[in-house]
PDB file of C-alpha atoms in Angstrom:
ATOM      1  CA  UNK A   1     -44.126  -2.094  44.727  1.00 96.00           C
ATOM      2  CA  UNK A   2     -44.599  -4.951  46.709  1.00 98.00           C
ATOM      3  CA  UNK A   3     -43.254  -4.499  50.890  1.00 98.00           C
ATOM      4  CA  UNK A   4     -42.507  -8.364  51.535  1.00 98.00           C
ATOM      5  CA  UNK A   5     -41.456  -9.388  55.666  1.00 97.00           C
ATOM      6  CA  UNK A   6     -41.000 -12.225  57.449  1.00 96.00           C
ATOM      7  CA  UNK A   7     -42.872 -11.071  61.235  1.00 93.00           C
ATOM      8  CA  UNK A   8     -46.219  -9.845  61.901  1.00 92.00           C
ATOM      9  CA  UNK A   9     -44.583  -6.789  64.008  1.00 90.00           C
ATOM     10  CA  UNK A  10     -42.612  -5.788  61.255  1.00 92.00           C
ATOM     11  CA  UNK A  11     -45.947  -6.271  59.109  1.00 95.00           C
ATOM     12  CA  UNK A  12     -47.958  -3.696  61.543  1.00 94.00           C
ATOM     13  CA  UNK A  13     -45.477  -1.351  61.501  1.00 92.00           C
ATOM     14  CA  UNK A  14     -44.904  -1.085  57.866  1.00 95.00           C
ATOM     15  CA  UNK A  15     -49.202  -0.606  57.899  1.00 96.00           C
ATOM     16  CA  UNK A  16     -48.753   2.207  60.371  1.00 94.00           C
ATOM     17  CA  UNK A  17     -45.755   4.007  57.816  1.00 94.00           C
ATOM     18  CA  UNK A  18     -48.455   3.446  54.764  1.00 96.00           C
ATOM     19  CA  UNK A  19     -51.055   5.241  57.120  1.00 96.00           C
ATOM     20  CA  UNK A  20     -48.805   8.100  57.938  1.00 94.00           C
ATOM     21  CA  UNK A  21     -47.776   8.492  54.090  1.00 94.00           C
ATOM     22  CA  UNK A  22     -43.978   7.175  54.832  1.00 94.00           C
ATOM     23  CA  UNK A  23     -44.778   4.363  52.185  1.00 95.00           C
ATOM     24  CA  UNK A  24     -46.597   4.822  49.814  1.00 95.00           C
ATOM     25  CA  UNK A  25     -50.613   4.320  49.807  1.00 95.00           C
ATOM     26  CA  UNK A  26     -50.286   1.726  46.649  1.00 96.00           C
ATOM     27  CA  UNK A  27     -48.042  -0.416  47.396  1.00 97.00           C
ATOM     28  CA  UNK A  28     -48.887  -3.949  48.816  1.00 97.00           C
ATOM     29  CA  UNK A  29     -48.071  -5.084  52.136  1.00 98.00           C
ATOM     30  CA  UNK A  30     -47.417  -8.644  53.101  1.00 97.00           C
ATOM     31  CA  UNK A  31     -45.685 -11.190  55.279  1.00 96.00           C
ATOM     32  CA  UNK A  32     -44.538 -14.781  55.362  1.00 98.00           C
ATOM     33  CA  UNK A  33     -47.237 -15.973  58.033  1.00 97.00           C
ATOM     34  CA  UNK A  34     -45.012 -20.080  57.579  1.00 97.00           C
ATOM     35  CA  UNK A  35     -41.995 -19.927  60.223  1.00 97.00           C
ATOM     36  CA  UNK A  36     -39.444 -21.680  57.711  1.00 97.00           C
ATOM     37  CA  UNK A  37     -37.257 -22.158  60.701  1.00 97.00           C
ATOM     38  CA  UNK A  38     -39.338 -25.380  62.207  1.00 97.00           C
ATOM     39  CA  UNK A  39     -40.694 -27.814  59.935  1.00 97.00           C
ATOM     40  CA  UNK A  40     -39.585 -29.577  56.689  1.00 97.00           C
ATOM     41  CA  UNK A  41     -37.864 -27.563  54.082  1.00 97.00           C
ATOM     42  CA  UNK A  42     -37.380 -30.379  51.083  1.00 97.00           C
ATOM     43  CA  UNK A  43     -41.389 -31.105  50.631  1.00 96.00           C
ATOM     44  CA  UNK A  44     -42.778 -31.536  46.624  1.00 94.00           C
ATOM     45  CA  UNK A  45     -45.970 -29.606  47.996  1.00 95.00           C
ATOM     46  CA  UNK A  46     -47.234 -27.764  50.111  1.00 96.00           C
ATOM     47  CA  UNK A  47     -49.141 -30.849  51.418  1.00 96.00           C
ATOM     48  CA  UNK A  48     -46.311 -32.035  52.772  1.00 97.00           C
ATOM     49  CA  UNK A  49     -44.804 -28.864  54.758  1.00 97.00           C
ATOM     50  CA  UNK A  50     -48.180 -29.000  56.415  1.00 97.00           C
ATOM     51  CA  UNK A  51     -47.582 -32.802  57.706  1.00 97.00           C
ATOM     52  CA  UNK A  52     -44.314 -31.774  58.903  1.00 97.00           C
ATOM     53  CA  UNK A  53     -45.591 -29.200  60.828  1.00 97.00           C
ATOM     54  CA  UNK A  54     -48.310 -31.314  62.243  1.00 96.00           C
ATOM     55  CA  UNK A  55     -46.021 -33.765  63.223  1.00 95.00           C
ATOM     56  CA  UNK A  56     -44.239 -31.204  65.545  1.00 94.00           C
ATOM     57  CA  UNK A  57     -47.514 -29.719  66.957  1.00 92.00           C
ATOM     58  CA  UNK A  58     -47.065 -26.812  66.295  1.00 92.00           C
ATOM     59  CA  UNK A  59     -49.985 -23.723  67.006  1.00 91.00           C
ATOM     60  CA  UNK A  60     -51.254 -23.047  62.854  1.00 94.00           C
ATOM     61  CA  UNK A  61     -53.384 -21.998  61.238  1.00 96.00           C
ATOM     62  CA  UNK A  62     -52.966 -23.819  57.996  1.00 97.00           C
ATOM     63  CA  UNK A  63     -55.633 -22.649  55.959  1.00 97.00           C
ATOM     64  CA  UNK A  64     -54.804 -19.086  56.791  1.00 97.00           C
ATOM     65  CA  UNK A  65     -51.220 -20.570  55.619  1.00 97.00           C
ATOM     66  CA  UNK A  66     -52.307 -21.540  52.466  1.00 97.00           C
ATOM     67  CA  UNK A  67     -54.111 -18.789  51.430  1.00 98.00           C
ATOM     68  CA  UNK A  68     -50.824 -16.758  52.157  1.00 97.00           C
ATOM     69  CA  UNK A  69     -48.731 -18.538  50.326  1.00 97.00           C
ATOM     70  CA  UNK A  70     -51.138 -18.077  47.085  1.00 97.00           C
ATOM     71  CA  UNK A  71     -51.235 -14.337  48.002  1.00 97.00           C
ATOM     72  CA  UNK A  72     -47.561 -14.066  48.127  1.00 97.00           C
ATOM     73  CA  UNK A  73     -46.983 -16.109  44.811  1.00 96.00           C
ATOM     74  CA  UNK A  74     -49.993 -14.330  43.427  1.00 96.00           C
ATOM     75  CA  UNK A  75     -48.153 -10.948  44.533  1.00 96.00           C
ATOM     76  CA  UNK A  76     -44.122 -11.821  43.327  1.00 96.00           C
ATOM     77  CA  UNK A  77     -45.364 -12.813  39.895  1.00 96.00           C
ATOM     78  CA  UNK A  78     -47.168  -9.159  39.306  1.00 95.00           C
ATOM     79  CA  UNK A  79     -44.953  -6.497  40.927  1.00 96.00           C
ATOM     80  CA  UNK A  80     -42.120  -5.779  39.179  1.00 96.00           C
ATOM     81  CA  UNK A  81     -40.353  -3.846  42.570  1.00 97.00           C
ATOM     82  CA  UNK A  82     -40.533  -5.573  45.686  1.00 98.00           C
ATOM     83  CA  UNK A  83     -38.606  -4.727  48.621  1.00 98.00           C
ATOM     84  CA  UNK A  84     -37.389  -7.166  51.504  1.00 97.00           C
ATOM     85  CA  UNK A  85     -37.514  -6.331  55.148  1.00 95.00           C
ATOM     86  CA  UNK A  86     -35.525  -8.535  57.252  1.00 93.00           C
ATOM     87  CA  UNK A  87     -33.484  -8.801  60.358  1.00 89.00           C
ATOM     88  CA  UNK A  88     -30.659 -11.717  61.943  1.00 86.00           C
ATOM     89  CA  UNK A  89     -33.392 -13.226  63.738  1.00 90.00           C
ATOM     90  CA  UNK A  90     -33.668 -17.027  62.213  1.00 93.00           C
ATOM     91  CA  UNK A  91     -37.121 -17.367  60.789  1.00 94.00           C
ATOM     92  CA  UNK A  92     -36.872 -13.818  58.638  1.00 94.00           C
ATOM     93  CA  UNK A  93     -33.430 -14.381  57.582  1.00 94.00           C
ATOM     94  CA  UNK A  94     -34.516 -18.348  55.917  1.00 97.00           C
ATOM     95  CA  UNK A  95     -38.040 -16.817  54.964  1.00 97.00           C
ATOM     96  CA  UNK A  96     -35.674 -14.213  53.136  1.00 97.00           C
ATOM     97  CA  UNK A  97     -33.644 -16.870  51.868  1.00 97.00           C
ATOM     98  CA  UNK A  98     -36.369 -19.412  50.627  1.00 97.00           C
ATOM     99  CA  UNK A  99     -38.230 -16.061  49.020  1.00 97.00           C
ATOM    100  CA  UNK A 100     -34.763 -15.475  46.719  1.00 97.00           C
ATOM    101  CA  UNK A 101     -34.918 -19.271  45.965  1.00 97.00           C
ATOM    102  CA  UNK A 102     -38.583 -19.290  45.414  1.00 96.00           C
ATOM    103  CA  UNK A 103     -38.206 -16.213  42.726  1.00 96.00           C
ATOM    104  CA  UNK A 104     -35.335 -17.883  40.961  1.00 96.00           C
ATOM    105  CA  UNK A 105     -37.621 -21.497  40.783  1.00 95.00           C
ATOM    106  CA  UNK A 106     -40.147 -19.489  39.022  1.00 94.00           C
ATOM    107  CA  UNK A 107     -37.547 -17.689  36.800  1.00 95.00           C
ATOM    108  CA  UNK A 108     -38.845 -14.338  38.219  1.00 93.00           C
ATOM    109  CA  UNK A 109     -35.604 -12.766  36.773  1.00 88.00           C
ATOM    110  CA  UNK A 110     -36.926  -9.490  35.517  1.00 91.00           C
ATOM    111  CA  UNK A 111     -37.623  -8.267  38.892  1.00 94.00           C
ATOM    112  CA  UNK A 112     -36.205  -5.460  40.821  1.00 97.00           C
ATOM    113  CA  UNK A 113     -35.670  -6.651  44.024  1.00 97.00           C
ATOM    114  CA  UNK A 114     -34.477  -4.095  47.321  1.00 97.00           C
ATOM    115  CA  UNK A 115     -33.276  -5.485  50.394  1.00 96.00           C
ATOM    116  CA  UNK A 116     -33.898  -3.661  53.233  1.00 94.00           C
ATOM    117  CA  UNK A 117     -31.589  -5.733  56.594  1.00 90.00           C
ATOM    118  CA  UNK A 118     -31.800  -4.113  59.773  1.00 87.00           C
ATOM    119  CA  UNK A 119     -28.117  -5.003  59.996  1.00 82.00           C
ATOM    120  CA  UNK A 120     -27.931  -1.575  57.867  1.00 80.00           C
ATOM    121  CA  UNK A 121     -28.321   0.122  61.386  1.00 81.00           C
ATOM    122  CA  UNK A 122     -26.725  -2.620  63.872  1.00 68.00           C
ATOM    123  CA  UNK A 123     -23.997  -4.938  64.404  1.00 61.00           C
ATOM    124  CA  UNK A 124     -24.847  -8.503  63.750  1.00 53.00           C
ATOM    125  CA  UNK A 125     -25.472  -9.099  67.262  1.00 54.00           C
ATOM    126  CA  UNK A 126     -28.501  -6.351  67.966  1.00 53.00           C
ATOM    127  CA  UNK A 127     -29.794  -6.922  64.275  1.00 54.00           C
ATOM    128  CA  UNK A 128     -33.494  -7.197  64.955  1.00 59.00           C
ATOM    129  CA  UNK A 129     -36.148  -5.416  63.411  1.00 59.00           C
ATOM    130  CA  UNK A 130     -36.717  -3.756  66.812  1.00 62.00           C
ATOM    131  CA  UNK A 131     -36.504  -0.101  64.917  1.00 71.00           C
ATOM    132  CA  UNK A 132     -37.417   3.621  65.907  1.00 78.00           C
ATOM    133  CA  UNK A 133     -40.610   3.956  64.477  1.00 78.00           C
ATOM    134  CA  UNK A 134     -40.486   6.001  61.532  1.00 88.00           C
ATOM    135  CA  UNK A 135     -36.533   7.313  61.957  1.00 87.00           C
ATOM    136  CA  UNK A 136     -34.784   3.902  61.494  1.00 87.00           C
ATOM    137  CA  UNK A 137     -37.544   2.276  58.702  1.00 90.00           C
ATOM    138  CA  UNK A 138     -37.046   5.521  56.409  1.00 91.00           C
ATOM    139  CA  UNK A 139     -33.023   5.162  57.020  1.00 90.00           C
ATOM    140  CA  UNK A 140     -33.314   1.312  56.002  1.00 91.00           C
ATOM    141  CA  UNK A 141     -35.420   2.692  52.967  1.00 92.00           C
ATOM    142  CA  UNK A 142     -32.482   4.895  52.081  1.00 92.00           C
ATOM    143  CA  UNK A 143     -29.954   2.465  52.615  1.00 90.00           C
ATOM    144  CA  UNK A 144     -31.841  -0.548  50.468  1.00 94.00           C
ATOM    145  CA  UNK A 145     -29.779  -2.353  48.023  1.00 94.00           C
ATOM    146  CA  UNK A 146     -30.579  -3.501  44.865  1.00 96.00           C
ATOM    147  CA  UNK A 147     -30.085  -7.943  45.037  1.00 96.00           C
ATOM    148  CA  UNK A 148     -30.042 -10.654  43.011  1.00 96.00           C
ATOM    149  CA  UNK A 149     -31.837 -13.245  44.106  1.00 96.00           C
ATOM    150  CA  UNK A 150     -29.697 -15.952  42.535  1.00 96.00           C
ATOM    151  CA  UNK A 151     -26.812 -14.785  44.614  1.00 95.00           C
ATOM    152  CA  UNK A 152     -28.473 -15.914  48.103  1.00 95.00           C
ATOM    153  CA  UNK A 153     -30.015 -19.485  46.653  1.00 96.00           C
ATOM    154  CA  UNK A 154     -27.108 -21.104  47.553  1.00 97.00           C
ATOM    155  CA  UNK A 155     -27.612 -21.183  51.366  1.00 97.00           C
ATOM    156  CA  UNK A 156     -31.440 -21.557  51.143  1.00 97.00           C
ATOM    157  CA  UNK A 157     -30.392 -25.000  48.814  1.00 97.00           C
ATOM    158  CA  UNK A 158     -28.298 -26.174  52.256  1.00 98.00           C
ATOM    159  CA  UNK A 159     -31.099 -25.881  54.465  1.00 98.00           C
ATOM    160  CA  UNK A 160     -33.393 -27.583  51.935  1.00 98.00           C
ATOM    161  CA  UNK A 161     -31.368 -30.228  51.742  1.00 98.00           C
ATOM    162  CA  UNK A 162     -30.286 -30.574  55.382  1.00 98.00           C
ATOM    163  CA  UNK A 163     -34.091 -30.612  56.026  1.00 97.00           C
ATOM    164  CA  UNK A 164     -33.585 -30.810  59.840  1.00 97.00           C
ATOM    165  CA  UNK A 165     -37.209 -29.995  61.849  1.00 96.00           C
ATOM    166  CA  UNK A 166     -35.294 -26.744  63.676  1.00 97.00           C
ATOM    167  CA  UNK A 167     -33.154 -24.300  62.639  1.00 97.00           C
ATOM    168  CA  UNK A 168     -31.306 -21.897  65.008  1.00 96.00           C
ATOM    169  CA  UNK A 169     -29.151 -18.962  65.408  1.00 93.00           C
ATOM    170  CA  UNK A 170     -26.529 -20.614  67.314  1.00 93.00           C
ATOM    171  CA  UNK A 171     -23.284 -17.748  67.692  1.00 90.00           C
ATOM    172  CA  UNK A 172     -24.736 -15.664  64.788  1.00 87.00           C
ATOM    173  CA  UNK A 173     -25.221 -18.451  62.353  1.00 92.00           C
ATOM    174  CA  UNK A 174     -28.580 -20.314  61.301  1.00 95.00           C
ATOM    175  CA  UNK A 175     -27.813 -24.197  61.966  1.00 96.00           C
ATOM    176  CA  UNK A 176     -30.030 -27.139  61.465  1.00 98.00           C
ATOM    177  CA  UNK A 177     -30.399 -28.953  64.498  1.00 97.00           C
ATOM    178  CA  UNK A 178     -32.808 -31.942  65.270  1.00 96.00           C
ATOM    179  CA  UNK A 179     -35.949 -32.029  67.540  1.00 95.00           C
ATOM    180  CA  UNK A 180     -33.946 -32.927  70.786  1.00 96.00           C
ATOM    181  CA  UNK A 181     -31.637 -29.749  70.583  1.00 96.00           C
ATOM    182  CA  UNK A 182     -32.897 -28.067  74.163  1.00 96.00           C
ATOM    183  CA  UNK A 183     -33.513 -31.548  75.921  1.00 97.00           C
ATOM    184  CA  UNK A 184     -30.392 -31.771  78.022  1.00 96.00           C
ATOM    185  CA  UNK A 185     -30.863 -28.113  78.982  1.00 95.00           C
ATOM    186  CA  UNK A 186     -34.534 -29.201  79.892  1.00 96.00           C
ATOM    187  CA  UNK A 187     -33.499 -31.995  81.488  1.00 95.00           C
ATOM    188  CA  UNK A 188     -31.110 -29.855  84.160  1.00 95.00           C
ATOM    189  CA  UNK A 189     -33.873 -27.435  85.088  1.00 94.00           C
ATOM    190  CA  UNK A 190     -35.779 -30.084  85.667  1.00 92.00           C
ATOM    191  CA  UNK A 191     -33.106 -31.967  87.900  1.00 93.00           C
ATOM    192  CA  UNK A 192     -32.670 -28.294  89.615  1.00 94.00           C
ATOM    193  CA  UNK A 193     -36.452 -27.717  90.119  1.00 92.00           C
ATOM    194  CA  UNK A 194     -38.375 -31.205  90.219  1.00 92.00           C
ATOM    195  CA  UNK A 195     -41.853 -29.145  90.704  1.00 93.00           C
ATOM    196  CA  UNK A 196     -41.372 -26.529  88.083  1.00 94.00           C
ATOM    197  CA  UNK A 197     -44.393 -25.620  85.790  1.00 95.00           C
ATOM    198  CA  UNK A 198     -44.288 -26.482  82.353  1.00 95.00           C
ATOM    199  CA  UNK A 199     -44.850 -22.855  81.421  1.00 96.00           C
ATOM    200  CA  UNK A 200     -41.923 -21.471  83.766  1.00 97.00           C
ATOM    201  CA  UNK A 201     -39.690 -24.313  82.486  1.00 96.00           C
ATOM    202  CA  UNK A 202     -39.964 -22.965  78.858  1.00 96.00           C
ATOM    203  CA  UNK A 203     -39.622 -19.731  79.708  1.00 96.00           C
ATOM    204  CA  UNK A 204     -36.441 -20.311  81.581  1.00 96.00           C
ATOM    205  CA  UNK A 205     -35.060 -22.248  77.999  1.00 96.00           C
ATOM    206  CA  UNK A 206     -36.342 -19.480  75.993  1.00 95.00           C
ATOM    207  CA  UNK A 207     -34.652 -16.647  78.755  1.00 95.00           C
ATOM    208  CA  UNK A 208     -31.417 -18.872  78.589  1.00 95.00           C
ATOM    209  CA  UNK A 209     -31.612 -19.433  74.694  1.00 94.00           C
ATOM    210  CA  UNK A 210     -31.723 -15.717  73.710  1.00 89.00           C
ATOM    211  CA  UNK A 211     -29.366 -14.500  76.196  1.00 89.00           C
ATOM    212  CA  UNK A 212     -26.569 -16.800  75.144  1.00 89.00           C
ATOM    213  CA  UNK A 213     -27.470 -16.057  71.361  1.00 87.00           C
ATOM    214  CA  UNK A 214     -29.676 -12.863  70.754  1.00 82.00           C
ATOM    215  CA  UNK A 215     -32.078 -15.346  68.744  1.00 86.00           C
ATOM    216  CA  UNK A 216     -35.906 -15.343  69.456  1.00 87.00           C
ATOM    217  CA  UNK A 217     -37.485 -19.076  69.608  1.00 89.00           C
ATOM    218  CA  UNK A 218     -41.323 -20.629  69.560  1.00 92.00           C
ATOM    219  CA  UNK A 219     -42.456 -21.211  72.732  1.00 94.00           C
ATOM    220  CA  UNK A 220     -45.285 -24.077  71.338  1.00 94.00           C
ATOM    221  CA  UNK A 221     -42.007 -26.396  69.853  1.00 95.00           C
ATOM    222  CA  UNK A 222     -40.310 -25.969  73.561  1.00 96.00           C
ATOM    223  CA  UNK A 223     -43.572 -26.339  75.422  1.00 96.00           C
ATOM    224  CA  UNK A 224     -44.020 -29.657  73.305  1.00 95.00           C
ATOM    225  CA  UNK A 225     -40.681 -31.239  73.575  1.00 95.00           C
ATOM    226  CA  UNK A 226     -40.841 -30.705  77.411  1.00 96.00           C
ATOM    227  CA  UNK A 227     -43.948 -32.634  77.450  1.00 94.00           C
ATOM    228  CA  UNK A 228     -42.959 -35.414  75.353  1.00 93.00           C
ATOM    229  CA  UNK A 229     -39.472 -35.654  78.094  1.00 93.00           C
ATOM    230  CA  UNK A 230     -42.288 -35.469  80.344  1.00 88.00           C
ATOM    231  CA  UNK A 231     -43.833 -38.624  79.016  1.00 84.00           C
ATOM    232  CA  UNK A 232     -40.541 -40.750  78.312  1.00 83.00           C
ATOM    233  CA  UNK A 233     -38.422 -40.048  80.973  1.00 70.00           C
TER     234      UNK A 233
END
């Protein structure tokens, strides 16, 4: 079986179950290293994600990037079970989405695919793959449900074709938004505070952001953006 996520914390802890015999010593491990929430969606090649992401700066490592992607290809086409881990947050909820779109481009129908959603164990709100370590992983096992991919393609097809740079969880819903989404919000702290640092200016959007919608955001696309107001205003 192949154990697909969409966060490297969710990726250790799955390693630390396979250690402890929770999962079992043969199956493969892997995660989405791409954050599908920032960055062209509706790219030919993989070429092309990577100039989006340039574009917006971003802190990658795009050869490591590549080579995941050919792992994780590599490792859909030859298990026959894989099993999704994923919570509400916005980058493993569209990484879950593009994966189900991904497997029904490549007509990758004969697989048995198990969702496991943290939402199993919260309300929407608190659905974050912030679990007891091993309680709440072996509960999610229990709970898995069998998917069809095609049935989730739908939504993943939206975002392609919106192809916005950012996507958000704005009041429990992933919505495409463009590059200037926190600048009026940057703009007041700034107005407030005329001599606050960069770094404690993003950390007051990113404070302000999940409070008002549970959602987790990356601090180099803030950072960035409050530079560039930096530099035009």
């Amino acid at each position: 079986m192949l154990e697909l996520c969409f966060d490297i914390n969710t990726y250790h802890i799955l390693k630390i179950l396979q250690a402890e015999n929770v999962i079992d010593s043969f199956h493969r491990i892997i995660y989405l290293y791409d954050d599908l929430s920032i960055g062209s969606l509706n790219v030919k090649n993989l070429e092309e994600r990577i100039t989006s992401l340039q574009k917006l700066k971003v802190n990658y490592d795009f050869h490591r990037m590549i080579q995941n992607y050919k792992d994780i290809l590599s490792q859909l086409k030859n298990h026959q079970q894989i099993r999704i881990w994923t919570s509400s947050y916005a980058h493993e909820k569209i990484g879950f989405y593009i994966i189900c779109y991904i497997l029904c481009q490549l007509k990758l129908y004969d697989k048995q695919i198990y969702l496991c959603q943290s939402a199993k164990l919260h309300n929407n709100k608190y659905a974050t793959m912030f679990l007891t370590v091993p309680d709440d992983f072996v509960t999610l096992m229990k709970k898995a449900e069998i998917i069809d991919p095609s049935q989730y393609i739908k939504f993943a097809e939206k975002l392609i074709q919106e192809n916005a740079p950012l996507r958000l969880k704005i009041n429990n819903q992933i919505v495409s938004v463009q590059i200037d989404y926190f600048d009026d919000m940057i703009l007041s702290y700034k107005k407030q505070c005329p001599n606050i640092s960069n770094q404690d200016l993003c950390s007051h959007i990113l404070f302000d952001y999940h409070k008002q919608n549970f959602a987790l955001m990356r601090d180099d696309m803030i950072l960035n953006r409050i530079k560039y107001l930096k530099n035009n205003h």
